[in-house]
């Protein structure tokens, strides 16, 4: 018997298919675009194609992410906070603090020893410090979003950007370019801003982070530069799973299995 | 326009109550009294005073003045879905968008002619600086006399004396404007009603503490703060009596406010005043009942008719928003214990410096006793910025988290 | 007089009775929001709260403060009250006190505020281990009166464009006046006044009156000046508002009440008002601008300041009626935020020329 987790976020739609032993059989990440249903269909089709399985092999599907209520085939919808916590705990059980930065949300989640969510904090309404923010900054710098992760190499200055509002930060970046500041310094400045923003989120859930094993999930976890700055800010190493963007969908698949076993699917 | 609205509301509720006399829900009786107050404010015939939140409304009622705190107008605009245009009016006139929308709504209503012209104004320095500013602006706009009650922070004999002396001066100010002196008998009767409503309301809150609770997310919303307006009147006593009787009956019949109460929540500060699906969602999907509101509590003692102004001064000083935040936190902790609260929600009304300014300290204080707090980012008046999806996610994740925790009680 | 020492008492609001602190044998030390600290205060308070208050708390959290024998807070606005709360949380070992401040200056309020002054005197006695007497307070009030007069003389000289260093230097001196012992600043001010008047260095600038809440950084005034502004008058809580001249021959015999009366009659912050003349702040600003022959007015406030935000529209209206051009800027206590306004300030000056 198989279980599917679908995480439909603002930037990407991710699917993870697991078996009854909780092995990951296939994962997919497709851009969400403007049509949720299409993205859901494509992400699902991809994991079925990779495994040769089909809808009828599924025992349960749990959806998560901001579009979780749009997944028609769902057995249940669970928030991404609970799903990320669950997914990460299965990947690395000793983690106590999870930072998840997705397309429009960033979250700090404090985990109990058993992987339960003890507390969480989310960014305020604006997109500051999220994937969207980085996209806008990449645009302002005229670089590819995937390049951004290494562009801070060789930067030495401790530049800080005063505006964290996406719109104002974009114009600040433009004026820094006009002032002739090197791109790597600006990128490092951006990363430091994100790190500082994230640090305050972290402190809202737990003030004594020293020595607490930390992991990061979500699309932005693929950005090595952000991880470096964040690691500096937290003064410790950060565990990043191999496929950080699929942790939520994996957690959703695990919850699908647990709920089926406990008979609480509703 | 507003006069017709409130008159229509009064007539509608009275008709319902007449046609279904056996179905006299206390919320209806409460809504009727609020609608009657609205109707008086907009009648153009009554003596009207716009006030700050901690004004002695029973004393003003005894002096025949229809009085109300200005924030009532902000809440009314939001609940009728009209706030947007009035907020925009204020913003276009230069009132910054990052200030409290209750007050911005009042300024918009003032500028668009929707605020009834008062005969005079009575400002109070508590709860907030922004509230004082809006009173000064109204006084200037209407060119009406303004009286300021400075509510001190600490509950000491000196503070009580200072505020009681100001209340005495306020009586002289009102007498000057109405041309009538305070009738001793009216005052005595008003104090009697206040004290009676006080005892009844305390009983209502005590009953709401039952597990499961007869309260839910709607029946007592805005209750404590609005009840202050009905103090000193028979109406206040009637409303409190209706609630007490209803809650007693429900408890006797084994009924609860939310059918299958699983989680008991505490709502910090003010409710979201415009229509939104969050409370229903919490109840229907998670069995999560808001059983307590921060402002639904009696923090003051009975008013001694021999020294009424001192008692009124103590009452104003006692509100939890006044003074050090440690006082507010201790009060929230007490509520959490009395109501066996699983989790607290703080909407952090955008632009409220006095309230949300301490949200971090409040969260820590409740966490200390094992009660998690969810801090939202909501503008309780301005639905233009309402991000329902984001709020749902936060509330759902919060209830998922609470469901996984063993109860601390 | 109590033993003079450099033991300092921190404070954050212009309504703090500096003379009383000094009479108790301490040096008042205004904790200014100048410097660069990691942004940590937002999580304890709220991001949408006065940047002045947040930066002071950041400063406390970064432990970037001299030794303080105590900290005095004044309940002047919601943000200040929250600062007092959060301060006690992040520096639990500091001795602190929160003084109540009425919003009006009627007789009952002066009398109550006088009692608050007396309460503060008692607390300062505890902190110092000595007791203050009325004569010491009188001396101290006199000294601060002298300081105010010297500062006002310097401002007058600057108005004529005859002070080298201009408003930037005045702001430096004001900052010294609230962070260093008063005798020291008085000497510096006397020296500055003894200099021969500079040769009309401000003449090329356009005379402008500036007002607002927090603008402590001298570099901000330097920036104004490089944009072509000649600051001929100002009204900030980090400026002239802290210093009022002292008339010892008042009829009020109680020293505390006299002090209360004096503080409540300083040029007010927008949070204090006269119920008999609502929004008098608007005509006050017009009158001040006219009195110093300003051709324009610049308002600069830190963001999220309810007392000012609520009154700016009516101030704007009054200036418009008086035909005085007005530029309103909002900042966050960092020089960068005001630097970003350079284009606006320059355009405003171009418009006035």
mmCIF file of N, CA and C in Angstrom, chain A residues 66 68-69 77-82 104-105 115-120 122-125 204-205, chain B residues 359 367 373-374 377-379 385-387 389-390 392-394 396-398 400-401 404-406:
data_model
loop_
_atom_site.group_PDB
_atom_site.id
_atom_site.type_symbol
_atom_site.label_atom_id
_atom_site.label_comp_id
_atom_site.label_asym_id
_atom_site.label_seq_id
_atom_site.Cartn_x
_atom_site.Cartn_y
_atom_site.Cartn_z
ATOM 1 N N UNK A 66 -0.301 26.177 0.992
ATOM 2 C CA UNK A 66 -1.419 27.121 1.008
ATOM 3 C C UNK A 66 -2.569 26.676 0.120
ATOM 4 N N UNK A 68 -3.711 23.616 -0.048
ATOM 5 C CA UNK A 68 -4.061 22.253 0.384
ATOM 6 C C UNK A 68 -5.532 21.912 0.202
ATOM 7 N N UNK A 69 -6.395 22.926 0.285
ATOM 8 C CA UNK A 69 -7.822 22.633 0.149
ATOM 9 C C UNK A 69 -8.245 22.453 -1.302
ATOM 10 N N UNK A 77 -6.444 17.402 4.794
ATOM 11 C CA UNK A 77 -5.532 18.527 4.572
ATOM 12 C C UNK A 77 -4.902 18.883 5.914
ATOM 13 N N UNK A 78 -3.595 19.047 5.946
ATOM 14 C CA UNK A 78 -2.870 19.370 7.175
ATOM 15 C C UNK A 78 -1.947 20.534 6.852
ATOM 16 N N UNK A 79 -1.729 21.423 7.811
ATOM 17 C CA UNK A 79 -0.895 22.589 7.490
ATOM 18 C C UNK A 79 0.557 22.193 7.276
ATOM 19 N N UNK A 80 1.257 23.058 6.566
ATOM 20 C CA UNK A 80 2.660 22.769 6.248
ATOM 21 C C UNK A 80 3.544 22.803 7.489
ATOM 22 N N UNK A 81 3.077 23.457 8.548
ATOM 23 C CA UNK A 81 3.898 23.495 9.768
ATOM 24 C C UNK A 81 4.019 22.078 10.346
ATOM 25 N N UNK A 82 2.877 21.452 10.516
ATOM 26 C CA UNK A 82 2.862 20.099 11.047
ATOM 27 C C UNK A 82 3.588 19.139 10.097
ATOM 28 N N UNK A 104 6.437 32.238 -0.038
ATOM 29 C CA UNK A 104 5.887 33.462 0.525
ATOM 30 C C UNK A 104 5.849 33.461 2.048
ATOM 31 N N UNK A 105 6.256 32.371 2.644
ATOM 32 C CA UNK A 105 6.242 32.291 4.103
ATOM 33 C C UNK A 105 7.611 31.883 4.598
ATOM 34 N N UNK A 115 9.229 14.863 17.877
ATOM 35 C CA UNK A 115 8.868 15.428 16.586
ATOM 36 C C UNK A 115 7.571 16.228 16.611
ATOM 37 N N UNK A 116 6.951 16.366 17.788
ATOM 38 C CA UNK A 116 5.728 17.166 17.858
ATOM 39 C C UNK A 116 6.080 18.646 17.765
ATOM 40 N N UNK A 117 5.156 19.421 17.198
ATOM 41 C CA UNK A 117 5.364 20.866 17.141
ATOM 42 C C UNK A 117 5.128 21.441 18.537
ATOM 43 N N UNK A 118 6.152 22.073 19.108
ATOM 44 C CA UNK A 118 6.003 22.677 20.437
ATOM 45 C C UNK A 118 5.576 24.131 20.311
ATOM 46 N N UNK A 119 6.104 24.788 19.301
ATOM 47 C CA UNK A 119 5.745 26.188 19.074
ATOM 48 C C UNK A 119 6.201 26.540 17.667
ATOM 49 N N UNK A 120 5.621 27.573 17.127
ATOM 50 C CA UNK A 120 6.078 28.019 15.805
ATOM 51 C C UNK A 120 5.826 29.504 15.665
ATOM 52 N N UNK A 122 5.601 32.516 12.383
ATOM 53 C CA UNK A 122 5.654 32.743 10.939
ATOM 54 C C UNK A 122 5.924 34.207 10.665
ATOM 55 N N UNK A 123 6.485 34.469 9.484
ATOM 56 C CA UNK A 123 6.744 35.861 9.134
ATOM 57 C C UNK A 123 5.442 36.635 9.035
ATOM 58 N N UNK A 124 5.542 37.937 9.189
ATOM 59 C CA UNK A 124 4.364 38.763 9.070
ATOM 60 C C UNK A 124 3.959 38.804 7.609
ATOM 61 N N UNK A 125 2.928 39.573 7.375
ATOM 62 C CA UNK A 125 2.307 39.536 6.053
ATOM 63 C C UNK A 125 3.264 39.675 4.874
ATOM 64 N N UNK A 204 11.614 34.197 18.530
ATOM 65 C CA UNK A 204 10.239 34.254 19.020
ATOM 66 C C UNK A 204 9.786 32.896 19.560
ATOM 67 N N UNK A 205 10.331 31.818 19.005
ATOM 68 C CA UNK A 205 9.919 30.506 19.519
ATOM 69 C C UNK A 205 10.849 29.986 20.605
ATOM 70 N N UNK B 359 3.543 42.327 22.744
ATOM 71 C CA UNK B 359 3.101 40.957 22.437
ATOM 72 C C UNK B 359 4.138 39.894 22.808
ATOM 73 N N UNK B 367 3.430 31.521 28.187
ATOM 74 C CA UNK B 367 4.208 30.298 28.001
ATOM 75 C C UNK B 367 4.752 29.785 29.338
ATOM 76 N N UNK B 373 0.807 30.739 22.858
ATOM 77 C CA UNK B 373 0.107 31.908 22.313
ATOM 78 C C UNK B 373 0.341 31.968 20.818
ATOM 79 N N UNK B 374 -0.705 32.221 20.074
ATOM 80 C CA UNK B 374 -0.566 32.439 18.642
ATOM 81 C C UNK B 374 -0.698 33.934 18.379
ATOM 82 N N UNK B 377 -1.280 38.623 12.705
ATOM 83 C CA UNK B 377 -1.082 39.985 12.209
ATOM 84 C C UNK B 377 -2.392 40.382 11.567
ATOM 85 N N UNK B 378 -3.290 40.943 12.343
ATOM 86 C CA UNK B 378 -4.594 41.278 11.795
ATOM 87 C C UNK B 378 -4.885 42.739 12.047
ATOM 88 N N UNK B 379 -5.546 43.350 11.104
ATOM 89 C CA UNK B 379 -6.137 44.641 11.395
ATOM 90 C C UNK B 379 -7.590 44.342 11.721
ATOM 91 N N UNK B 385 -7.036 44.448 4.227
ATOM 92 C CA UNK B 385 -5.772 43.723 4.307
ATOM 93 C C UNK B 385 -5.939 42.317 4.870
ATOM 94 N N UNK B 386 -7.157 41.825 4.886
ATOM 95 C CA UNK B 386 -7.418 40.555 5.547
ATOM 96 C C UNK B 386 -6.920 39.399 4.681
ATOM 97 N N UNK B 387 -5.926 38.671 5.166
ATOM 98 C CA UNK B 387 -5.360 37.571 4.399
ATOM 99 C C UNK B 387 -5.910 36.274 4.976
ATOM 100 N N UNK B 389 -6.384 33.225 3.922
ATOM 101 C CA UNK B 389 -5.636 31.980 3.754
ATOM 102 C C UNK B 389 -4.494 31.867 4.747
ATOM 103 N N UNK B 390 -3.721 32.954 4.854
ATOM 104 C CA UNK B 390 -2.579 32.932 5.775
ATOM 105 C C UNK B 390 -3.031 32.751 7.217
ATOM 106 N N UNK B 392 -5.830 31.345 8.255
ATOM 107 C CA UNK B 392 -6.323 29.963 8.419
ATOM 108 C C UNK B 392 -5.174 29.027 8.700
ATOM 109 N N UNK B 393 -4.110 29.139 7.894
ATOM 110 C CA UNK B 393 -2.956 28.255 8.070
ATOM 111 C C UNK B 393 -2.409 28.380 9.486
ATOM 112 N N UNK B 394 -2.280 29.608 9.953
ATOM 113 C CA UNK B 394 -1.729 29.801 11.298
ATOM 114 C C UNK B 394 -2.664 29.201 12.362
ATOM 115 N N UNK B 396 -4.949 26.883 11.965
ATOM 116 C CA UNK B 396 -5.017 25.418 11.851
ATOM 117 C C UNK B 396 -3.766 24.779 12.443
ATOM 118 N N UNK B 397 -2.603 25.356 12.095
ATOM 119 C CA UNK B 397 -1.364 24.783 12.630
ATOM 120 C C UNK B 397 -1.361 24.875 14.153
ATOM 121 N N UNK B 398 -1.898 25.960 14.670
ATOM 122 C CA UNK B 398 -1.945 26.157 16.116
ATOM 123 C C UNK B 398 -2.840 25.106 16.771
ATOM 124 N N UNK B 400 -3.668 22.233 15.471
ATOM 125 C CA UNK B 400 -3.011 20.918 15.290
ATOM 126 C C UNK B 400 -1.981 20.708 16.401
ATOM 127 N N UNK B 401 -1.246 21.789 16.685
ATOM 128 C CA UNK B 401 -0.222 21.692 17.722
ATOM 129 C C UNK B 401 -0.865 21.457 19.102
ATOM 130 N N UNK B 404 -2.024 17.957 19.748
ATOM 131 C CA UNK B 404 -0.984 16.962 20.003
ATOM 132 C C UNK B 404 -0.457 17.029 21.430
ATOM 133 N N UNK B 405 -0.789 18.126 22.131
ATOM 134 C CA UNK B 405 -0.242 18.297 23.481
ATOM 135 C C UNK B 405 -1.201 17.737 24.518
ATOM 136 N N UNK B 406 -0.660 17.133 25.538
ATOM 137 C CA UNK B 406 -1.546 16.747 26.638
ATOM 138 C C UNK B 406 -2.025 18.023 27.343
#
